[in-house]
Amino acid sequence: MKILAIETSCDETSVSIVGDKLKVLSNVISTQIPIHAKYNGVVPELASRAHIQNINMVIEEALEKANVTFDNFEKEIDYIACTYGPGLAGSLLVGIMAARTLAYIYNKPLIPVNHIEGHIFSACIENKVKPPFLSVVISGGHTELIIVKDYGEYVFLGGTRDDACGEAFDKVAKILGLPCPGGPVIDKLAVLGDINSVHFTRPMLKGGWDFSFSGIKTAVLNYSKKVDITDKKVINNICAGFRQAVSETIVFKAFEAVKKYKLKNIVLGGGVSANSLIRKMFLDNGKKYKVKVYLPSATFCTDNAAMIGTVACYKILKNKNKSAFKIILPKPSLELENW
Ligand code: KG4
Ligand code: ZN
């Protein structure tokens, strides 16, 4: 079985071919970071235009890397999968129309995939991990704790009440005059700073599973007005203090949740799971509390189509093709649903 999966929910155009036993035969990602960098954030109109420009090339490259051509496509590819939400409407539309066109031409079943489910299962591409587990989805748009009881069976514990953690990294970078996306830059500079130089309050540590990061972002803004942010040392110290506070908050809540719900596994996903301190803290705490921690490798942390093909594979196996549709529409505010 081979699945061609398409992901275009935000600013990465990605196509992957996923084969039997979740083997990723190709995973091509065309990033738009340089296009949006000068605007300090993703510009939806530019994102959809770039997807239109890139999608055909990315499909061709993904097919080529998996040794599939348009001549043997009908024989080689069994399903088309595509992200249908949440995300930017115009961006989703480009991937969906490409998927619908291929499904129509080659008469293949179309599998709609929720982008968040992609992040939930991205660490399962390279690790043998099965539900139940606690999923920690930390990305530019989400900060969520979800109990994955089984494939397609979720209990949502909590999410962000305001800024997602990746969004907070990006906004703090903007405040400090650092390039976008801010997460990787802050991660690098934080290593050079002193975590004891600036202390930011750990937001909402007790009571409920929700997160809130807008307060800490405002605290950085207020602090940055009182100090000289042209001084590299000052910037490094702010990055260190901020990264420490965000990381401790996420790790604390995740381990409280596994304790309360007696879970033995934690699976991370989303762009922020690339953060070096968050990875280290999860692994260290996992050892301390005897909880197995699964991390996606760097390519599978941020948006990619391999994670979409992986979820499609689970859907096909569980529903025995009953979930195959001919028409997918974009759902920008799609929530996690059981199937
Ligand atoms: O999962 P993703 O590619 O897109 C969404 O679905 O949102 O995540 C992008 C986010 C950005 O906010 C980016 O700053 C953040 O992930 N990010 C990081 C790191 N690498 C990417 N945040 C903290 N540390 C990193 N190393
Ligand atoms: Zn994402």
Short mmCIF file of C-alpha atoms and ligand atoms in Angstrom, two decimals:
data_model
loop_
_atom_site.label_atom_id
_atom_site.label_comp_id
_atom_site.label_asym_id
_atom_site.label_seq_id
_atom_site.Cartn_x
_atom_site.Cartn_y
_atom_site.Cartn_z
CA MET A 1 0.00 0.00 0.00
CA LYS A 2 1.23 3.49 -0.84
CA ILE A 3 -0.32 6.82 0.18
CA LEU A 4 0.44 10.18 -1.41
CA ALA A 5 -0.05 12.79 1.32
CA ILE A 6 -0.27 16.56 0.95
CA GLU A 7 0.19 19.20 3.68
CA THR A 8 -0.34 22.93 2.98
CA SER A 9 -2.07 24.23 6.12
CA CYS A 10 0.32 27.12 6.80
CA ASP A 11 3.65 28.07 5.23
CA GLU A 12 5.20 24.74 4.23
CA THR A 13 4.25 23.00 0.99
CA SER A 14 4.90 19.33 1.67
CA VAL A 15 4.21 16.05 -0.11
CA SER A 16 5.13 12.59 1.10
CA ILE A 17 4.78 9.04 -0.11
CA VAL A 18 4.16 6.67 2.79
CA GLY A 19 4.39 2.95 2.14
CA ASP A 20 3.72 -0.26 4.04
CA LYS A 21 4.51 -0.35 7.78
CA LEU A 22 4.59 3.47 7.83
CA LYS A 23 7.78 3.54 5.78
CA VAL A 24 8.34 7.11 4.60
CA LEU A 25 9.50 6.70 0.98
CA SER A 26 9.78 10.45 0.45
CA ASN A 27 8.97 13.62 2.39
CA VAL A 28 9.58 16.82 0.44
CA ILE A 29 9.13 20.13 2.28
CA SER A 30 9.29 23.49 0.55
CA THR A 31 9.43 26.18 3.20
CA GLN A 32 8.24 29.75 2.74
CA ILE A 33 10.23 31.16 5.67
CA PRO A 34 12.22 33.64 3.49
CA ILE A 35 8.98 34.99 1.96
CA HIS A 36 7.35 35.79 5.32
CA ALA A 37 10.48 36.73 7.31
CA LYS A 38 10.40 40.40 6.36
CA TYR A 39 6.78 40.71 7.57
CA ASN A 40 7.61 39.07 10.94
CA GLY A 41 4.92 36.45 10.52
CA VAL A 42 3.03 34.40 7.96
CA VAL A 43 1.02 36.55 5.48
CA PRO A 44 -1.95 34.34 4.45
CA GLU A 45 -2.32 35.77 0.94
CA LEU A 46 1.39 35.30 0.18
CA ALA A 47 1.29 31.80 1.68
CA SER A 48 -1.47 30.59 -0.64
CA ARG A 49 0.24 32.14 -3.67
CA ALA A 50 3.51 30.40 -2.80
CA HIS A 51 1.69 27.07 -2.35
CA ILE A 52 0.23 27.44 -5.85
CA GLN A 53 3.69 28.13 -7.24
CA ASN A 54 5.30 25.19 -5.44
CA ILE A 55 2.74 22.41 -5.24
CA ASN A 56 3.33 20.78 -8.65
CA MET A 57 7.11 20.73 -8.23
CA VAL A 58 6.83 19.32 -4.71
CA ILE A 59 4.46 16.56 -5.89
CA GLU A 60 6.82 15.66 -8.75
CA GLU A 61 9.87 15.57 -6.46
CA ALA A 62 8.10 13.42 -3.85
CA LEU A 63 7.00 10.96 -6.54
CA GLU A 64 10.46 10.84 -8.09
CA LYS A 65 12.15 10.17 -4.74
CA ALA A 66 9.75 7.28 -4.16
CA ASN A 67 10.36 5.92 -7.68
CA VAL A 68 6.83 6.69 -8.85
CA THR A 69 6.03 8.45 -12.13
CA PHE A 70 2.78 9.76 -13.55
CA ASP A 71 2.89 6.76 -15.91
CA ASN A 72 2.81 4.18 -13.11
CA PHE A 73 0.91 6.38 -10.59
CA GLU A 74 -2.36 4.46 -11.02
CA LYS A 75 -0.66 1.16 -10.24
CA GLU A 76 1.67 2.39 -7.48
CA ILE A 77 -0.44 4.83 -5.43
CA ASP A 78 -3.48 3.48 -3.56
CA TYR A 79 -4.74 6.51 -1.62
CA ILE A 80 -4.46 10.29 -1.62
CA ALA A 81 -4.41 11.97 1.82
CA CYS A 82 -4.66 15.64 2.54
CA THR A 83 -4.75 18.08 5.48
CA TYR A 84 -8.18 19.77 5.57
CA GLY A 85 -7.77 21.84 8.77
CA PRO A 86 -7.06 23.60 11.02
CA GLY A 87 -5.05 26.18 9.12
CA LEU A 88 -5.22 29.10 6.71
CA ALA A 89 -8.22 28.73 4.36
CA GLY A 90 -6.37 29.78 1.19
CA SER A 91 -3.38 27.58 1.99
CA LEU A 92 -5.53 24.54 2.78
CA LEU A 93 -7.46 25.07 -0.44
CA VAL A 94 -4.35 24.68 -2.62
CA GLY A 95 -3.41 21.29 -1.12
CA ILE A 96 -7.01 20.11 -1.12
CA MET A 97 -7.55 21.00 -4.78
CA ALA A 98 -4.31 19.24 -5.76
CA ALA A 99 -5.41 16.15 -3.80
CA ARG A 100 -8.92 16.22 -5.27
CA THR A 101 -7.54 16.56 -8.79
CA LEU A 102 -5.19 13.57 -8.39
CA ALA A 103 -7.94 11.50 -6.77
CA TYR A 104 -10.31 12.35 -9.61
CA ILE A 105 -7.86 11.69 -12.45
CA TYR A 106 -6.53 8.40 -11.05
CA ASN A 107 -9.79 7.34 -9.36
CA LYS A 108 -8.25 6.99 -5.89
CA PRO A 109 -9.93 7.26 -2.48
CA LEU A 110 -9.27 10.55 -0.70
CA ILE A 111 -8.48 10.57 3.04
CA PRO A 112 -9.01 13.86 4.93
CA VAL A 113 -6.56 14.38 7.81
CA ASN A 114 -6.64 16.80 10.75
CA HIS A 115 -3.32 18.67 10.99
CA ILE A 116 -3.23 18.30 14.80
CA GLU A 117 -3.51 14.53 14.46
CA GLY A 118 -0.48 14.72 12.20
CA HIS A 119 1.53 16.34 15.02
CA ILE A 120 0.10 13.87 17.58
CA PHE A 121 1.46 10.91 15.60
CA SER A 122 4.62 12.44 14.10
CA ALA A 123 6.89 10.76 16.68
CA CYS A 124 5.31 7.39 15.78
CA ILE A 125 6.93 7.51 12.33
CA GLU A 126 10.34 6.58 13.76
CA ASN A 127 9.37 5.00 17.10
CA LYS A 128 7.34 1.95 17.95
CA VAL A 129 4.76 3.63 20.15
CA LYS A 130 1.13 2.71 20.50
CA PRO A 131 -1.76 4.32 22.40
CA PRO A 132 -2.58 4.95 25.17
CA PHE A 133 -0.27 7.92 25.63
CA LEU A 134 -0.29 11.59 26.55
CA SER A 135 0.17 13.74 23.47
CA VAL A 136 1.82 17.13 23.96
CA VAL A 137 1.24 19.21 20.83
CA ILE A 138 3.32 22.38 20.98
CA SER A 139 3.39 24.40 17.78
CA GLY A 140 2.90 27.86 16.34
CA GLY A 141 -0.88 27.53 16.67
CA HIS A 142 -1.37 25.00 19.48
CA THR A 143 -0.32 24.10 23.02
CA GLU A 144 -2.41 21.05 23.84
CA LEU A 145 -2.48 18.12 26.22
CA ILE A 146 -4.49 15.25 24.79
CA ILE A 147 -4.94 11.70 26.04
CA VAL A 148 -4.75 9.38 23.05
CA LYS A 149 -6.75 6.34 24.21
CA ASP A 150 -6.51 4.68 20.83
CA TYR A 151 -6.08 5.65 17.18
CA GLY A 152 -8.86 8.19 16.61
CA GLU A 153 -9.97 8.20 20.26
CA TYR A 154 -9.02 11.36 22.07
CA VAL A 155 -9.69 13.04 25.41
CA PHE A 156 -8.79 16.71 25.22
CA LEU A 157 -7.37 17.85 28.57
CA GLY A 158 -6.41 21.45 27.92
CA GLY A 159 -5.13 23.98 25.45
CA THR A 160 -3.99 27.53 25.12
CA ARG A 161 -6.28 30.31 26.32
CA ASP A 162 -4.40 32.97 24.35
CA ASP A 163 -1.03 32.72 22.60
CA ALA A 164 0.21 29.26 21.65
CA CYS A 165 3.75 28.56 22.88
CA GLY A 166 5.29 28.83 19.39
CA GLU A 167 3.40 32.07 18.85
CA ALA A 168 4.85 33.38 22.14
CA PHE A 169 8.38 32.45 20.95
CA ASP A 170 7.72 34.29 17.68
CA LYS A 171 6.24 37.39 19.35
CA VAL A 172 9.05 37.60 21.93
CA ALA A 173 11.58 37.39 19.08
CA LYS A 174 9.81 40.29 17.39
CA ILE A 175 9.96 42.34 20.62
CA LEU A 176 13.70 41.66 20.84
CA GLY A 177 14.29 42.50 17.17
CA LEU A 178 15.22 38.91 16.31
CA PRO A 179 14.36 37.22 12.99
CA CYS A 180 11.22 35.20 12.35
CA PRO A 181 10.38 32.39 13.14
CA GLY A 182 11.58 33.21 16.63
CA GLY A 183 11.60 29.74 18.20
CA PRO A 184 14.85 28.40 16.70
CA VAL A 185 16.65 31.75 17.19
CA ILE A 186 15.64 32.12 20.85
CA ASP A 187 16.62 28.49 21.41
CA LYS A 188 20.15 29.18 20.11
CA LEU A 189 20.65 32.48 21.97
CA ALA A 190 19.24 31.09 25.23
CA VAL A 191 22.17 28.65 25.38
CA LEU A 192 24.51 31.67 25.62
CA GLY A 193 22.48 33.39 28.35
CA ASP A 194 22.16 33.04 32.12
CA ILE A 195 18.84 31.55 33.30
CA ASN A 196 19.21 33.29 36.66
CA SER A 197 19.59 36.76 35.21
CA VAL A 198 15.88 37.40 34.51
CA HIS A 199 13.02 35.51 36.16
CA PHE A 200 9.66 35.33 34.39
CA THR A 201 6.67 33.93 36.29
CA ARG A 202 5.62 30.42 35.26
CA PRO A 203 2.07 30.95 34.01
CA MET A 204 -0.91 28.94 35.34
CA LEU A 205 1.05 26.11 36.89
CA LYS A 206 -1.80 24.90 39.11
CA GLY A 207 -5.48 24.31 38.48
CA GLY A 208 -6.65 22.85 35.17
CA TRP A 209 -4.73 21.81 32.09
CA ASP A 210 -4.99 25.02 30.07
CA PHE A 211 -2.01 27.18 29.17
CA SER A 212 -1.58 30.94 28.89
CA PHE A 213 1.55 32.50 27.42
CA SER A 214 0.45 36.05 26.66
CA GLY A 215 1.34 37.24 30.21
CA ILE A 216 4.93 36.10 29.90
CA LYS A 217 5.17 37.75 26.49
CA THR A 218 3.97 41.05 28.03
CA ALA A 219 6.46 40.59 30.88
CA VAL A 220 9.25 40.33 28.28
CA LEU A 221 7.93 43.47 26.57
CA ASN A 222 7.88 45.44 29.84
CA TYR A 223 11.32 44.19 30.86
CA SER A 224 12.79 44.96 27.42
CA LYS A 225 11.76 48.62 27.81
CA LYS A 226 13.82 48.92 31.00
CA VAL A 227 17.06 47.42 29.67
CA ASP A 228 19.38 47.95 26.71
CA ILE A 229 18.27 45.43 24.10
CA THR A 230 21.06 46.44 21.76
CA ASP A 231 23.35 44.61 24.20
CA LYS A 232 23.73 41.00 23.01
CA LYS A 233 24.32 39.76 26.55
CA VAL A 234 21.01 41.26 27.69
CA ILE A 235 19.20 39.61 24.77
CA ASN A 236 20.79 36.23 25.53
CA ASN A 237 19.73 36.49 29.19
CA ILE A 238 16.13 37.38 28.27
CA CYS A 239 16.03 34.44 25.83
CA ALA A 240 17.38 32.11 28.53
CA GLY A 241 14.86 33.31 31.15
CA PHE A 242 11.94 33.14 28.71
CA ARG A 243 12.82 29.69 27.31
CA GLN A 244 13.26 28.37 30.86
CA ALA A 245 9.85 29.65 32.01
CA VAL A 246 7.96 28.32 28.97
CA SER A 247 9.73 24.94 29.09
CA GLU A 248 9.15 24.44 32.82
CA THR A 249 5.45 25.27 32.44
CA ILE A 250 4.89 22.74 29.64
CA VAL A 251 6.94 19.99 31.29
CA PHE A 252 5.31 20.51 34.71
CA LYS A 253 1.77 20.26 33.32
CA ALA A 254 2.55 17.25 31.12
CA PHE A 255 4.03 15.25 34.01
CA GLU A 256 1.15 16.23 36.31
CA ALA A 257 -1.22 14.87 33.65
CA VAL A 258 0.57 11.51 33.24
CA LYS A 259 0.62 11.15 37.03
CA LYS A 260 -3.09 11.92 37.38
CA TYR A 261 -4.22 9.71 34.49
CA LYS A 262 -1.67 6.95 35.18
CA LEU A 263 -0.14 7.04 31.72
CA LYS A 264 3.25 5.51 30.95
CA ASN A 265 4.10 7.29 27.71
CA ILE A 266 4.40 10.89 26.54
CA VAL A 267 4.60 11.71 22.84
CA LEU A 268 5.66 15.20 21.74
CA GLY A 269 4.80 16.88 18.44
CA GLY A 270 4.76 20.28 16.74
CA GLY A 271 7.44 22.82 15.87
CA VAL A 272 8.27 23.73 19.49
CA SER A 273 9.13 20.09 20.24
CA ALA A 274 12.35 20.89 18.33
CA ASN A 275 13.38 23.09 21.28
CA SER A 276 16.57 21.73 22.79
CA LEU A 277 15.69 22.56 26.42
CA ILE A 278 12.15 21.18 26.15
CA ARG A 279 13.53 17.93 24.68
CA LYS A 280 16.13 17.62 27.43
CA MET A 281 13.67 18.40 30.22
CA PHE A 282 11.13 15.87 28.94
CA LEU A 283 13.80 13.17 28.64
CA ASP A 284 15.28 13.93 32.10
CA ASN A 285 11.86 13.95 33.78
CA GLY A 286 10.87 10.82 31.88
CA LYS A 287 13.86 9.00 33.43
CA LYS A 288 13.10 10.43 36.89
CA TYR A 289 9.40 9.50 36.89
CA LYS A 290 9.74 6.31 34.79
CA VAL A 291 7.66 7.64 31.91
CA LYS A 292 8.78 6.81 28.38
CA VAL A 293 9.16 9.98 26.29
CA TYR A 294 8.99 9.90 22.48
CA LEU A 295 10.30 12.83 20.45
CA PRO A 296 9.98 13.36 16.70
CA SER A 297 13.26 14.02 14.88
CA ALA A 298 13.75 17.60 13.62
CA THR A 299 12.17 17.04 10.15
CA PHE A 300 9.00 15.65 11.70
CA CYS A 301 8.64 18.34 14.42
CA THR A 302 7.60 21.13 12.07
CA ASP A 303 4.92 20.80 9.40
CA ASN A 304 5.43 17.90 6.99
CA ALA A 305 3.31 15.58 4.87
CA ALA A 306 4.79 12.32 6.22
CA MET A 307 2.82 12.82 9.46
CA ILE A 308 -0.35 13.34 7.39
CA GLY A 309 0.28 10.12 5.44
CA THR A 310 0.89 8.31 8.75
CA VAL A 311 -2.51 9.35 10.15
CA ALA A 312 -4.15 8.41 6.84
CA CYS A 313 -2.57 4.97 7.17
CA TYR A 314 -4.08 4.51 10.68
CA LYS A 315 -7.47 5.66 9.34
CA ILE A 316 -7.35 3.19 6.47
CA LEU A 317 -6.36 0.32 8.79
CA LYS A 318 -9.01 1.15 11.40
CA ASN A 319 -11.92 2.02 9.18
CA LYS A 320 -11.09 -0.37 6.34
CA ASN A 321 -11.50 2.41 3.76
CA LYS A 322 -14.89 3.54 5.02
CA SER A 323 -13.46 6.98 5.70
CA ALA A 324 -12.58 7.59 2.06
CA PHE A 325 -14.31 10.60 0.51
CA LYS A 326 -14.33 12.08 -2.93
CA ILE A 327 -14.79 15.67 -1.81
CA ILE A 328 -12.81 17.44 0.90
CA LEU A 329 -13.44 21.05 1.87
CA PRO A 330 -11.13 23.25 3.95
CA LYS A 331 -12.03 23.60 7.64
CA PRO A 332 -9.81 26.39 9.02
CA SER A 333 -11.10 25.97 12.61
CA LEU A 334 -11.30 22.19 12.61
CA GLU A 335 -11.19 20.67 16.09
CA LEU A 336 -9.98 17.25 17.12
CA GLU A 337 -12.68 14.67 16.39
CA ASN A 338 -12.90 10.97 17.16
CA TRP A 339 -13.24 8.51 14.29
O1 KG4 B 1 4.37 22.88 13.87
P1 KG4 B 1 4.82 24.11 13.17
O2 KG4 B 1 5.78 23.95 12.02
O3 KG4 B 1 3.62 24.92 12.61
C1 KG4 B 1 2.37 24.99 13.23
O4 KG4 B 1 1.57 24.05 13.06
O5 KG4 B 1 2.17 26.00 13.94
O6 KG4 B 1 5.46 25.06 14.30
C2 KG4 B 1 6.04 26.30 14.01
C3 KG4 B 1 6.43 26.93 15.33
C4 KG4 B 1 6.93 28.37 15.21
O7 KG4 B 1 6.23 29.16 16.13
C5 KG4 B 1 8.41 28.26 15.54
O8 KG4 B 1 8.94 29.44 16.15
C6 KG4 B 1 8.42 27.10 16.50
O9 KG4 B 1 7.49 26.19 15.94
N1 KG4 B 1 9.74 26.46 16.64
C7 KG4 B 1 10.44 26.46 17.80
C8 KG4 B 1 11.68 25.82 17.53
N2 KG4 B 1 11.67 25.43 16.21
C9 KG4 B 1 10.47 25.83 15.70
N3 KG4 B 1 10.13 26.96 19.01
C10 KG4 B 1 11.05 26.83 19.99
N4 KG4 B 1 12.26 26.24 19.81
C11 KG4 B 1 12.61 25.72 18.60
N5 KG4 B 1 13.81 25.14 18.44
ZN ZN B 2 1.75 22.33 12.50
#
